[in-house]
PDB file of C-alpha atoms in Angstrom:
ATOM      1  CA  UNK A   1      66.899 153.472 131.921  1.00  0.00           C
ATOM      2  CA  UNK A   2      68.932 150.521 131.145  1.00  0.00           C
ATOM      3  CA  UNK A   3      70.996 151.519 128.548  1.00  0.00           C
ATOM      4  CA  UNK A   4      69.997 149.778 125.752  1.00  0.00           C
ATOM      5  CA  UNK A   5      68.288 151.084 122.949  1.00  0.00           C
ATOM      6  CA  UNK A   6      65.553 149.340 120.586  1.00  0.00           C
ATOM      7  CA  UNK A   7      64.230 150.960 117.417  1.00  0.00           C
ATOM      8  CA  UNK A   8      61.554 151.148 116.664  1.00  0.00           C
ATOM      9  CA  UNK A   9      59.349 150.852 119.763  1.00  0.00           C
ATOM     10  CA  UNK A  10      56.292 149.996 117.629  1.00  0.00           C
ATOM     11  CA  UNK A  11      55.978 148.133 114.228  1.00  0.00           C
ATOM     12  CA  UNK A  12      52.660 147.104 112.363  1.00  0.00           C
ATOM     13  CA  UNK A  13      53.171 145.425 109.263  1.00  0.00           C
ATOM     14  CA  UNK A  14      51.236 142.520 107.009  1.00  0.00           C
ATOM     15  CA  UNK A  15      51.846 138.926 106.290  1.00  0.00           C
ATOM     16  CA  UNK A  16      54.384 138.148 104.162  1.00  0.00           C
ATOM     17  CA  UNK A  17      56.506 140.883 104.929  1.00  0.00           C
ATOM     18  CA  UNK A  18      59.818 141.562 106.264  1.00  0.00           C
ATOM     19  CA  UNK A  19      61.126 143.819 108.951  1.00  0.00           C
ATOM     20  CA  UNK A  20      64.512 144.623 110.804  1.00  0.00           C
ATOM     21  CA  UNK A  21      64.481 145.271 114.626  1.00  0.00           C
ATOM     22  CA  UNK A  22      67.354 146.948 115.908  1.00  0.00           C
ATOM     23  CA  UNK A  23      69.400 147.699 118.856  1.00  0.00           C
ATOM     24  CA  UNK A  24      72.292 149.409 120.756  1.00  0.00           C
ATOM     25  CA  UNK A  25      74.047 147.330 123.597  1.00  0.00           C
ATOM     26  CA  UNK A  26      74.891 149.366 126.720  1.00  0.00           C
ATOM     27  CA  UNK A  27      78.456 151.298 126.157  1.00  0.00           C
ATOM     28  CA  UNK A  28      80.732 148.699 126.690  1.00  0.00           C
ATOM     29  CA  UNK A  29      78.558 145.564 126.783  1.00  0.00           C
ATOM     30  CA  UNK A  30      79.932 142.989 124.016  1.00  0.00           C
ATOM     31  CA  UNK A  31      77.175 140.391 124.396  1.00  0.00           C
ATOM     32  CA  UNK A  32      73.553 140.640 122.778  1.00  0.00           C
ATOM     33  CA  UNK A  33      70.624 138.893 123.133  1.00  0.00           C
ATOM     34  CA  UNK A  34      67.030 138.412 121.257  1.00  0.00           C
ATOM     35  CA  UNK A  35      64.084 137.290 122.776  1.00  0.00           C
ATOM     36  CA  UNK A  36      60.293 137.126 121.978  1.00  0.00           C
ATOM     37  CA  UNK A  37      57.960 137.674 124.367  1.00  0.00           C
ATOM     38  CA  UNK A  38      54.025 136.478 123.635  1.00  0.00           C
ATOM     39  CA  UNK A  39      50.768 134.979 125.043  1.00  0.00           C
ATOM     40  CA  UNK A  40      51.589 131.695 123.811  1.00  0.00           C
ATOM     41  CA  UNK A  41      54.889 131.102 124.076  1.00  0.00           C
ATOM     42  CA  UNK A  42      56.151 133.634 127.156  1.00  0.00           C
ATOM     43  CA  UNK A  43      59.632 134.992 127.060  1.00  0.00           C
ATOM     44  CA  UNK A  44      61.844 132.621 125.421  1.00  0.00           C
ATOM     45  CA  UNK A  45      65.201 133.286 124.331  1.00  0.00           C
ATOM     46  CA  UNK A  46      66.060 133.498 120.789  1.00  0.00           C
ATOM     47  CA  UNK A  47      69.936 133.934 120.233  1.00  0.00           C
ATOM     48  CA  UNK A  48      72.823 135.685 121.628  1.00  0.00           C
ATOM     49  CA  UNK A  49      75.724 137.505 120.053  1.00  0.00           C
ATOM     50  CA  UNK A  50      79.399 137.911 121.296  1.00  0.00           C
ATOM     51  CA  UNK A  51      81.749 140.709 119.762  1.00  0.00           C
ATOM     52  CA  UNK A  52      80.185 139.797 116.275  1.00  0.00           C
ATOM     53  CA  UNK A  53      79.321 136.168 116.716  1.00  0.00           C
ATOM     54  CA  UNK A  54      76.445 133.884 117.120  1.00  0.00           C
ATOM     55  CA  UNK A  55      77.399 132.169 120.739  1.00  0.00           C
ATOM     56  CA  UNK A  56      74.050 130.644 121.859  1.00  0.00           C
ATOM     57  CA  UNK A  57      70.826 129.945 119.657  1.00  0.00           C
ATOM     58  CA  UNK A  58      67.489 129.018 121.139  1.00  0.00           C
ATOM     59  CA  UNK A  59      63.760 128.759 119.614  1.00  0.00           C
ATOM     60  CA  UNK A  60      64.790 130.749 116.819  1.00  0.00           C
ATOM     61  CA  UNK A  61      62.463 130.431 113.164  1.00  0.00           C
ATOM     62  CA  UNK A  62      64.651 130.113 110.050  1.00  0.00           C
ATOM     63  CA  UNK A  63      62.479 132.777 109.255  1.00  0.00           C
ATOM     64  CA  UNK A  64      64.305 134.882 111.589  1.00  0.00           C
ATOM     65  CA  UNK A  65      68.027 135.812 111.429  1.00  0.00           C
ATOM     66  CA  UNK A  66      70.462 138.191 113.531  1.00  0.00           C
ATOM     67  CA  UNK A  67      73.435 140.419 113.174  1.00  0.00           C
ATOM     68  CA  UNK A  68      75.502 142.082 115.428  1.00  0.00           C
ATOM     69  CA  UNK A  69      78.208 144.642 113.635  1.00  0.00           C
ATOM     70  CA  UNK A  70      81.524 145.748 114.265  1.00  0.00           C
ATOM     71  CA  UNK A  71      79.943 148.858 116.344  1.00  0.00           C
ATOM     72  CA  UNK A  72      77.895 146.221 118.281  1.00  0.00           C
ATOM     73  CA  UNK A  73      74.737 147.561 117.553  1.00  0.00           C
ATOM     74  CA  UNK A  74      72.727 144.111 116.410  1.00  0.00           C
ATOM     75  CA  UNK A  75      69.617 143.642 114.212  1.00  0.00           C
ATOM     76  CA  UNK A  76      66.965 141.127 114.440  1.00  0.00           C
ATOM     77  CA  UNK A  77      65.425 140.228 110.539  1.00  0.00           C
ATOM     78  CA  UNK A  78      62.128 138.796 110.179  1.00  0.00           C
ATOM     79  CA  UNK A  79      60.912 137.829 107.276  1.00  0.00           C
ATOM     80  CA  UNK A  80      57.512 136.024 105.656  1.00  0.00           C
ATOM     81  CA  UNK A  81      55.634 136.938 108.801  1.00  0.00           C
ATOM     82  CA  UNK A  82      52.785 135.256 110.164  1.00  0.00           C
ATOM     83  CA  UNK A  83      50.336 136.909 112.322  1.00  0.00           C
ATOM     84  CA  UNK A  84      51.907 134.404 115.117  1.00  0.00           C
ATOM     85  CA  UNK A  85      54.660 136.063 114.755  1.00  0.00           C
ATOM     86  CA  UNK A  86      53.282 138.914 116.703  1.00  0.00           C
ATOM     87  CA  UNK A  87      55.164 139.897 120.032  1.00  0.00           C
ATOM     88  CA  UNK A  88      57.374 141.964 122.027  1.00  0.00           C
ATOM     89  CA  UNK A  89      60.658 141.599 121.271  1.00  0.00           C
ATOM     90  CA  UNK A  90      62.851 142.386 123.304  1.00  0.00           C
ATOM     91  CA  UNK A  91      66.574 142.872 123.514  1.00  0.00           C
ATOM     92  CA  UNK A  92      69.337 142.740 126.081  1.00  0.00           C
ATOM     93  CA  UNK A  93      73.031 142.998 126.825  1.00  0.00           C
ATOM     94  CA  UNK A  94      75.418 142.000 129.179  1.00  0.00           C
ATOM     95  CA  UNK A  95      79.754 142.776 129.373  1.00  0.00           C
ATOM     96  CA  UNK A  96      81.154 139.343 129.104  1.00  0.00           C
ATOM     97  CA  UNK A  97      79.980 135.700 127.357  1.00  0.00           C
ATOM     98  CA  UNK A  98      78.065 134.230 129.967  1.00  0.00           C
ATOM     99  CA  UNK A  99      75.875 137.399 130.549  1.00  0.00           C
ATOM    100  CA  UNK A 100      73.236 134.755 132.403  1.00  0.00           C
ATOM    101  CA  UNK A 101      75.223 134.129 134.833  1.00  0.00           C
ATOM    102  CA  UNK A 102      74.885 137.671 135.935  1.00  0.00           C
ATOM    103  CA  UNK A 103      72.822 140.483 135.461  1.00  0.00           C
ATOM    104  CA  UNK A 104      71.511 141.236 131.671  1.00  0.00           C
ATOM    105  CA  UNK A 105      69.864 144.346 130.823  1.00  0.00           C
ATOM    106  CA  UNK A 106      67.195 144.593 128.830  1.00  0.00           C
ATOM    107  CA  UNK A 107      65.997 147.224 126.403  1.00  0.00           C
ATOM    108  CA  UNK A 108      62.278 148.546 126.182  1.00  0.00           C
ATOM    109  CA  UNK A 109      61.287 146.065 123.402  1.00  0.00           C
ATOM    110  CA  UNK A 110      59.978 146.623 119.932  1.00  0.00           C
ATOM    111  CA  UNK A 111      55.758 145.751 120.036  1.00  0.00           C
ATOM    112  CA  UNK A 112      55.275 143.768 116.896  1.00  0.00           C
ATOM    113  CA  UNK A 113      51.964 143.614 115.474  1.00  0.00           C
ATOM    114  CA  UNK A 114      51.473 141.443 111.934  1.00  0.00           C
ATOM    115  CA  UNK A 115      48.269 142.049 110.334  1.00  0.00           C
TER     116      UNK A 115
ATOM    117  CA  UNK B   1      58.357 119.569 131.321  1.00  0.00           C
ATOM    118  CA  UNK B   2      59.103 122.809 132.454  1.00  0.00           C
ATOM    119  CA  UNK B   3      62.275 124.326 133.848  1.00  0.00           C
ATOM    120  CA  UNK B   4      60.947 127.406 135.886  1.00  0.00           C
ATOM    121  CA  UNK B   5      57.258 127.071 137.598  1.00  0.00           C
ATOM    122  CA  UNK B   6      55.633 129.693 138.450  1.00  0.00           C
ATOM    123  CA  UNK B   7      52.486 128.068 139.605  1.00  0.00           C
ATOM    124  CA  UNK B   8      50.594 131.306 140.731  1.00  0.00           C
ATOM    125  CA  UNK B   9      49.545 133.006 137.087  1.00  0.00           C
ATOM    126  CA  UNK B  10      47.792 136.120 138.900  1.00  0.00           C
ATOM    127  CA  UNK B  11      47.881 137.173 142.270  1.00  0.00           C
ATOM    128  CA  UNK B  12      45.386 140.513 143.357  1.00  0.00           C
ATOM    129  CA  UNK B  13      46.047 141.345 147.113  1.00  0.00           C
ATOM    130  CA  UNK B  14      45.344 145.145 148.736  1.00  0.00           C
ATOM    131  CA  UNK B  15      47.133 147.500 149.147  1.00  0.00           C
ATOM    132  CA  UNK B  16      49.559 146.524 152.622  1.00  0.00           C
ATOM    133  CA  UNK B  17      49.414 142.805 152.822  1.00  0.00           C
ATOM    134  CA  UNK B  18      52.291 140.709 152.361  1.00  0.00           C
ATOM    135  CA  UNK B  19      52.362 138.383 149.424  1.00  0.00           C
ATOM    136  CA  UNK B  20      54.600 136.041 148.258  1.00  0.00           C
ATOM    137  CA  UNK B  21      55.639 134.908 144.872  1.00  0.00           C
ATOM    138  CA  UNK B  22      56.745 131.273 144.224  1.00  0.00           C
ATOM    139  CA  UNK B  23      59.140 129.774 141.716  1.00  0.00           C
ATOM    140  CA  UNK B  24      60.233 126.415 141.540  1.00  0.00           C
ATOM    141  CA  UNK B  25      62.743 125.337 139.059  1.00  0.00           C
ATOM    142  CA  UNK B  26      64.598 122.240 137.690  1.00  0.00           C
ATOM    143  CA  UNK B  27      67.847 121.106 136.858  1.00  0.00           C
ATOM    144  CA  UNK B  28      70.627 118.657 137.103  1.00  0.00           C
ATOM    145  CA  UNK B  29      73.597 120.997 136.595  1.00  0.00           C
ATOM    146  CA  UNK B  30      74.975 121.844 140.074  1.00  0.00           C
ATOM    147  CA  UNK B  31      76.191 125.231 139.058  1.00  0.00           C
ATOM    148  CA  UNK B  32      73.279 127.343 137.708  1.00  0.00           C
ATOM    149  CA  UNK B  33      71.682 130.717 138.674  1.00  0.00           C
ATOM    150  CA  UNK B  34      68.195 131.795 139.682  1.00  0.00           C
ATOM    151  CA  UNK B  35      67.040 135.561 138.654  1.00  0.00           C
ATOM    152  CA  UNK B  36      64.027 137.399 139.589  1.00  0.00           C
ATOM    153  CA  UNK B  37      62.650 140.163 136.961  1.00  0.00           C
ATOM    154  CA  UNK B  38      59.956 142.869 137.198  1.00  0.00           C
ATOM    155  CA  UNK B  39      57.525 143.813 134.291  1.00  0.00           C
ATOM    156  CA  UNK B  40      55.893 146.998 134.579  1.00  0.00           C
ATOM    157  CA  UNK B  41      52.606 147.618 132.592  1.00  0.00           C
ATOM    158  CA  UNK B  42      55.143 150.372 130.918  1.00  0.00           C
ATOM    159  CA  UNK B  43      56.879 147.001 129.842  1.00  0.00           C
ATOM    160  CA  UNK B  44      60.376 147.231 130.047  1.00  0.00           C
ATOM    161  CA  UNK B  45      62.192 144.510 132.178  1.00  0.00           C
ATOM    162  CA  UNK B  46      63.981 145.213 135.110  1.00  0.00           C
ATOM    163  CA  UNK B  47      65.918 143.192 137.096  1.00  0.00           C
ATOM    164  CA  UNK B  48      65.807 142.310 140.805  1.00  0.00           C
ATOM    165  CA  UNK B  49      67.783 139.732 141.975  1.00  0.00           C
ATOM    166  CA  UNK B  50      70.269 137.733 140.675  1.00  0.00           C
ATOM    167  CA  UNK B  51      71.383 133.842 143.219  1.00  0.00           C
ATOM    168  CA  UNK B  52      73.922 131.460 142.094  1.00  0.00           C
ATOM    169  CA  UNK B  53      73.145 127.823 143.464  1.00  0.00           C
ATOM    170  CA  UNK B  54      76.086 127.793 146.046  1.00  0.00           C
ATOM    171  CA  UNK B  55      74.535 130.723 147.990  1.00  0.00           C
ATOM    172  CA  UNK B  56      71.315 129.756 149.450  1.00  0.00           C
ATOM    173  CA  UNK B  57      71.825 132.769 152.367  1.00  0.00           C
ATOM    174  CA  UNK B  58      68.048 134.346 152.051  1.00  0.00           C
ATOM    175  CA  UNK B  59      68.298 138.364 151.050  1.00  0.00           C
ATOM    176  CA  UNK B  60      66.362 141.326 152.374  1.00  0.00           C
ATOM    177  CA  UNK B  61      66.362 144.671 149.922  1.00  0.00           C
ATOM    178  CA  UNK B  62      63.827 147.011 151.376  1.00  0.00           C
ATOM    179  CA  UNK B  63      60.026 145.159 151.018  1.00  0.00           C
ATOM    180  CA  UNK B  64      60.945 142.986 149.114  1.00  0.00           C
ATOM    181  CA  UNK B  65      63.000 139.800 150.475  1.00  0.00           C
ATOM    182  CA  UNK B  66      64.124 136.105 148.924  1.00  0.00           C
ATOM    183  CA  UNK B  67      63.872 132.721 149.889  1.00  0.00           C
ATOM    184  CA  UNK B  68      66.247 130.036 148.145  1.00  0.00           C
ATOM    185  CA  UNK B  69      66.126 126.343 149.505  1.00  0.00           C
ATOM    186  CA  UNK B  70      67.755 123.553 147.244  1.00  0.00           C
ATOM    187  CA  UNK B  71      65.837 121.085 149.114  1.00  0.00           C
ATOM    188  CA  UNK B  72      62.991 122.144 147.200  1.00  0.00           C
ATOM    189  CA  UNK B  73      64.305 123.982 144.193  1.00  0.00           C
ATOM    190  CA  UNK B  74      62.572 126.740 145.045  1.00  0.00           C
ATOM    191  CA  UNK B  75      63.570 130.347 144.809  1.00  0.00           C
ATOM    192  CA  UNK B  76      60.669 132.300 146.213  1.00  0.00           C
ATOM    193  CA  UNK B  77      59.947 136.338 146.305  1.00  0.00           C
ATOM    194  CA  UNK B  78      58.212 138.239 149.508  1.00  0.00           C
ATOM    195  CA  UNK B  79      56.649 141.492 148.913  1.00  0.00           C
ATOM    196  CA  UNK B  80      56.047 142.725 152.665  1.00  0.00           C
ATOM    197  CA  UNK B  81      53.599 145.735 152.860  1.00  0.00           C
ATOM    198  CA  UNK B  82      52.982 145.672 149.133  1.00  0.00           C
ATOM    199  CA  UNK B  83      51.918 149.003 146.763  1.00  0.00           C
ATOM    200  CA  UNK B  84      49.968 149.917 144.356  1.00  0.00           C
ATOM    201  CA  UNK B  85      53.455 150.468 142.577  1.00  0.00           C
ATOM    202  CA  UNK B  86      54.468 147.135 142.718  1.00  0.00           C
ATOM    203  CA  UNK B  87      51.402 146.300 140.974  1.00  0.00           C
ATOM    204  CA  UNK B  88      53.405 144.472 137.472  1.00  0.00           C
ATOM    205  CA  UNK B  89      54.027 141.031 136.179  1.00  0.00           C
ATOM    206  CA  UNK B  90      57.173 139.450 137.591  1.00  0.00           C
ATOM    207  CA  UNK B  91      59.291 136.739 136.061  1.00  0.00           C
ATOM    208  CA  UNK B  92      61.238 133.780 138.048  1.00  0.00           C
ATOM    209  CA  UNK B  93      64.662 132.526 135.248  1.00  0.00           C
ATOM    210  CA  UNK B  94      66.952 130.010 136.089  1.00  0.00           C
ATOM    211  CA  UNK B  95      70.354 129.899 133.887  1.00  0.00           C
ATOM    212  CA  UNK B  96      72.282 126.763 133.119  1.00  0.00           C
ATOM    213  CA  UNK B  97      75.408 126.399 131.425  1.00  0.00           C
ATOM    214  CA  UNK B  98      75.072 125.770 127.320  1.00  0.00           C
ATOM    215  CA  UNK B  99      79.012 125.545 126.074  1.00  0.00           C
ATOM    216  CA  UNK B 100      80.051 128.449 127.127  1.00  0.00           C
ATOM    217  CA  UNK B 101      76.675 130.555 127.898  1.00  0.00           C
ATOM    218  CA  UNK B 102      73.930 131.031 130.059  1.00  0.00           C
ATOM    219  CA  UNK B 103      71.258 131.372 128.776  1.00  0.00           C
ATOM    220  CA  UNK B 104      68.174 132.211 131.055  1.00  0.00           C
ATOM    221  CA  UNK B 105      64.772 129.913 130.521  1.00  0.00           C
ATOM    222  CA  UNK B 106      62.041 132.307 132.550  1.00  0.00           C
ATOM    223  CA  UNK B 107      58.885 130.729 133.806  1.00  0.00           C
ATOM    224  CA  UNK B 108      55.570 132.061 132.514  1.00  0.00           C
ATOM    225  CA  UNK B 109      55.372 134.703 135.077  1.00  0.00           C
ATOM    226  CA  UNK B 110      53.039 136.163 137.954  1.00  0.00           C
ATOM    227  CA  UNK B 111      51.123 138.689 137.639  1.00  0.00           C
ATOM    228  CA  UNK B 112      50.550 140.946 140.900  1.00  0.00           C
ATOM    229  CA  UNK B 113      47.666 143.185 141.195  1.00  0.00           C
ATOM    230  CA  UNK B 114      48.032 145.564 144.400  1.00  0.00           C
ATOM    231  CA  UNK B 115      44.448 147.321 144.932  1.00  0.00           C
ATOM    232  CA  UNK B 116      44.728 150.554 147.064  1.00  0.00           C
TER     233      UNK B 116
END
């Protein structure tokens, strides 16, 4: 067990709609991160969050958004979804900023499935 | 192109043998770090190793041992005497420097199929 938490593990919705992933950092861990894994694409980093702000954005939609709160618990919003949009996301934390320079821990992911 | 190569998409050896997972990567920064993660068919992520590019001493943990070489850019995995339990899909990342993060870029992954 890791440490962090994702809610909910599994989520089947339609096109169209929107949905909010959450998660809990480990106890103490100020730095979040979003990634999606799928078939196409792999595991590809979506953005990272440091004590409330956005630090580092990668292949993110504008479709998709993030939030991380003063508790540092951080959602992940998805909205108009596609059936491509279909994946394991997956979250992770780390203590300081530059959480790839060491070890990141990653929570159990949230299985996506758009229909 | 791509960053991380994992050139071996699915590897099915029995149960015993030695196998060996390889990773090359690319990059032009000369600080950057090289990770190695497990997937389980439970899914989760777990890590394994973690190299920064100024330590290229190889590391033994158990069965499972690393081999980093600039040379090449490669940053390859040994599974001696493999199990059925090791049986998962594992990921080679490398992290570079992006103002102020790292930020890993993982290669498409291996999977590894132990048979008993």
């Amino acid at each position: 067990d890791s440490g962090v938490t994702q809610t909910p593990k599994h989520l089947i919705t339609a096109t169209g709609q929107r949905v909010t992933l959450r998660c809990s950092p480990r106890s103490g861990d100020l730095s979040v991160y979003w990634y999606q894994q799928s078939l196409d694409q792999g595991l590809q980093f979506l953005i990272q969050y440091y004590n409330g702000e956005e630090r580092a954005k990668g292949n993110i939609l504008e479709r998709f958004s993030a939030q991380q709160f003063p508790d540092l618990h951080s959602e992940l919003n998805l909205s108009s979804l596609e059936l491509g949009d279909s994946a394991l996301y997956f979250c992770a934390s780390s203590v300081g900023l530059a959480g790839g320079r060491g070890e990141q821990f990653f929570g159990p992911g949230t299985r996506l499935t758009v229909l | 192109a791509q960053k991380v190569t994992q050139a071996q998409t699915e590897i099915s050896v029995v149960e015993k043998e030695d196998v060996t997972l390889d990773c090359v990567y690319e990059t032009r920064d000369t600080t950057y770090y090289l990770f190695w993660y497990k997937q389980p068919p439970s899914g989760e992520l777990v890590f394994l190793i973690r190299r920064n590019s100024f330590d290229e001493q190889n590391e033994i943990s158990g069965r499972y041992s690393w081999n980093f070489q600039k040379s090449t850019s490669s940053f390859n995995f040994t599974i001696t005497a493999s199990q059925v339990v090791d049986s998962a899909v594992y990921f080679c990342a490398l992290s570079e420097s992006s103002g102020g993060s790292y930020i890993p870029t993982f290669g498409r992954g291996t999977s590894l199929i132990v048979h008993p």
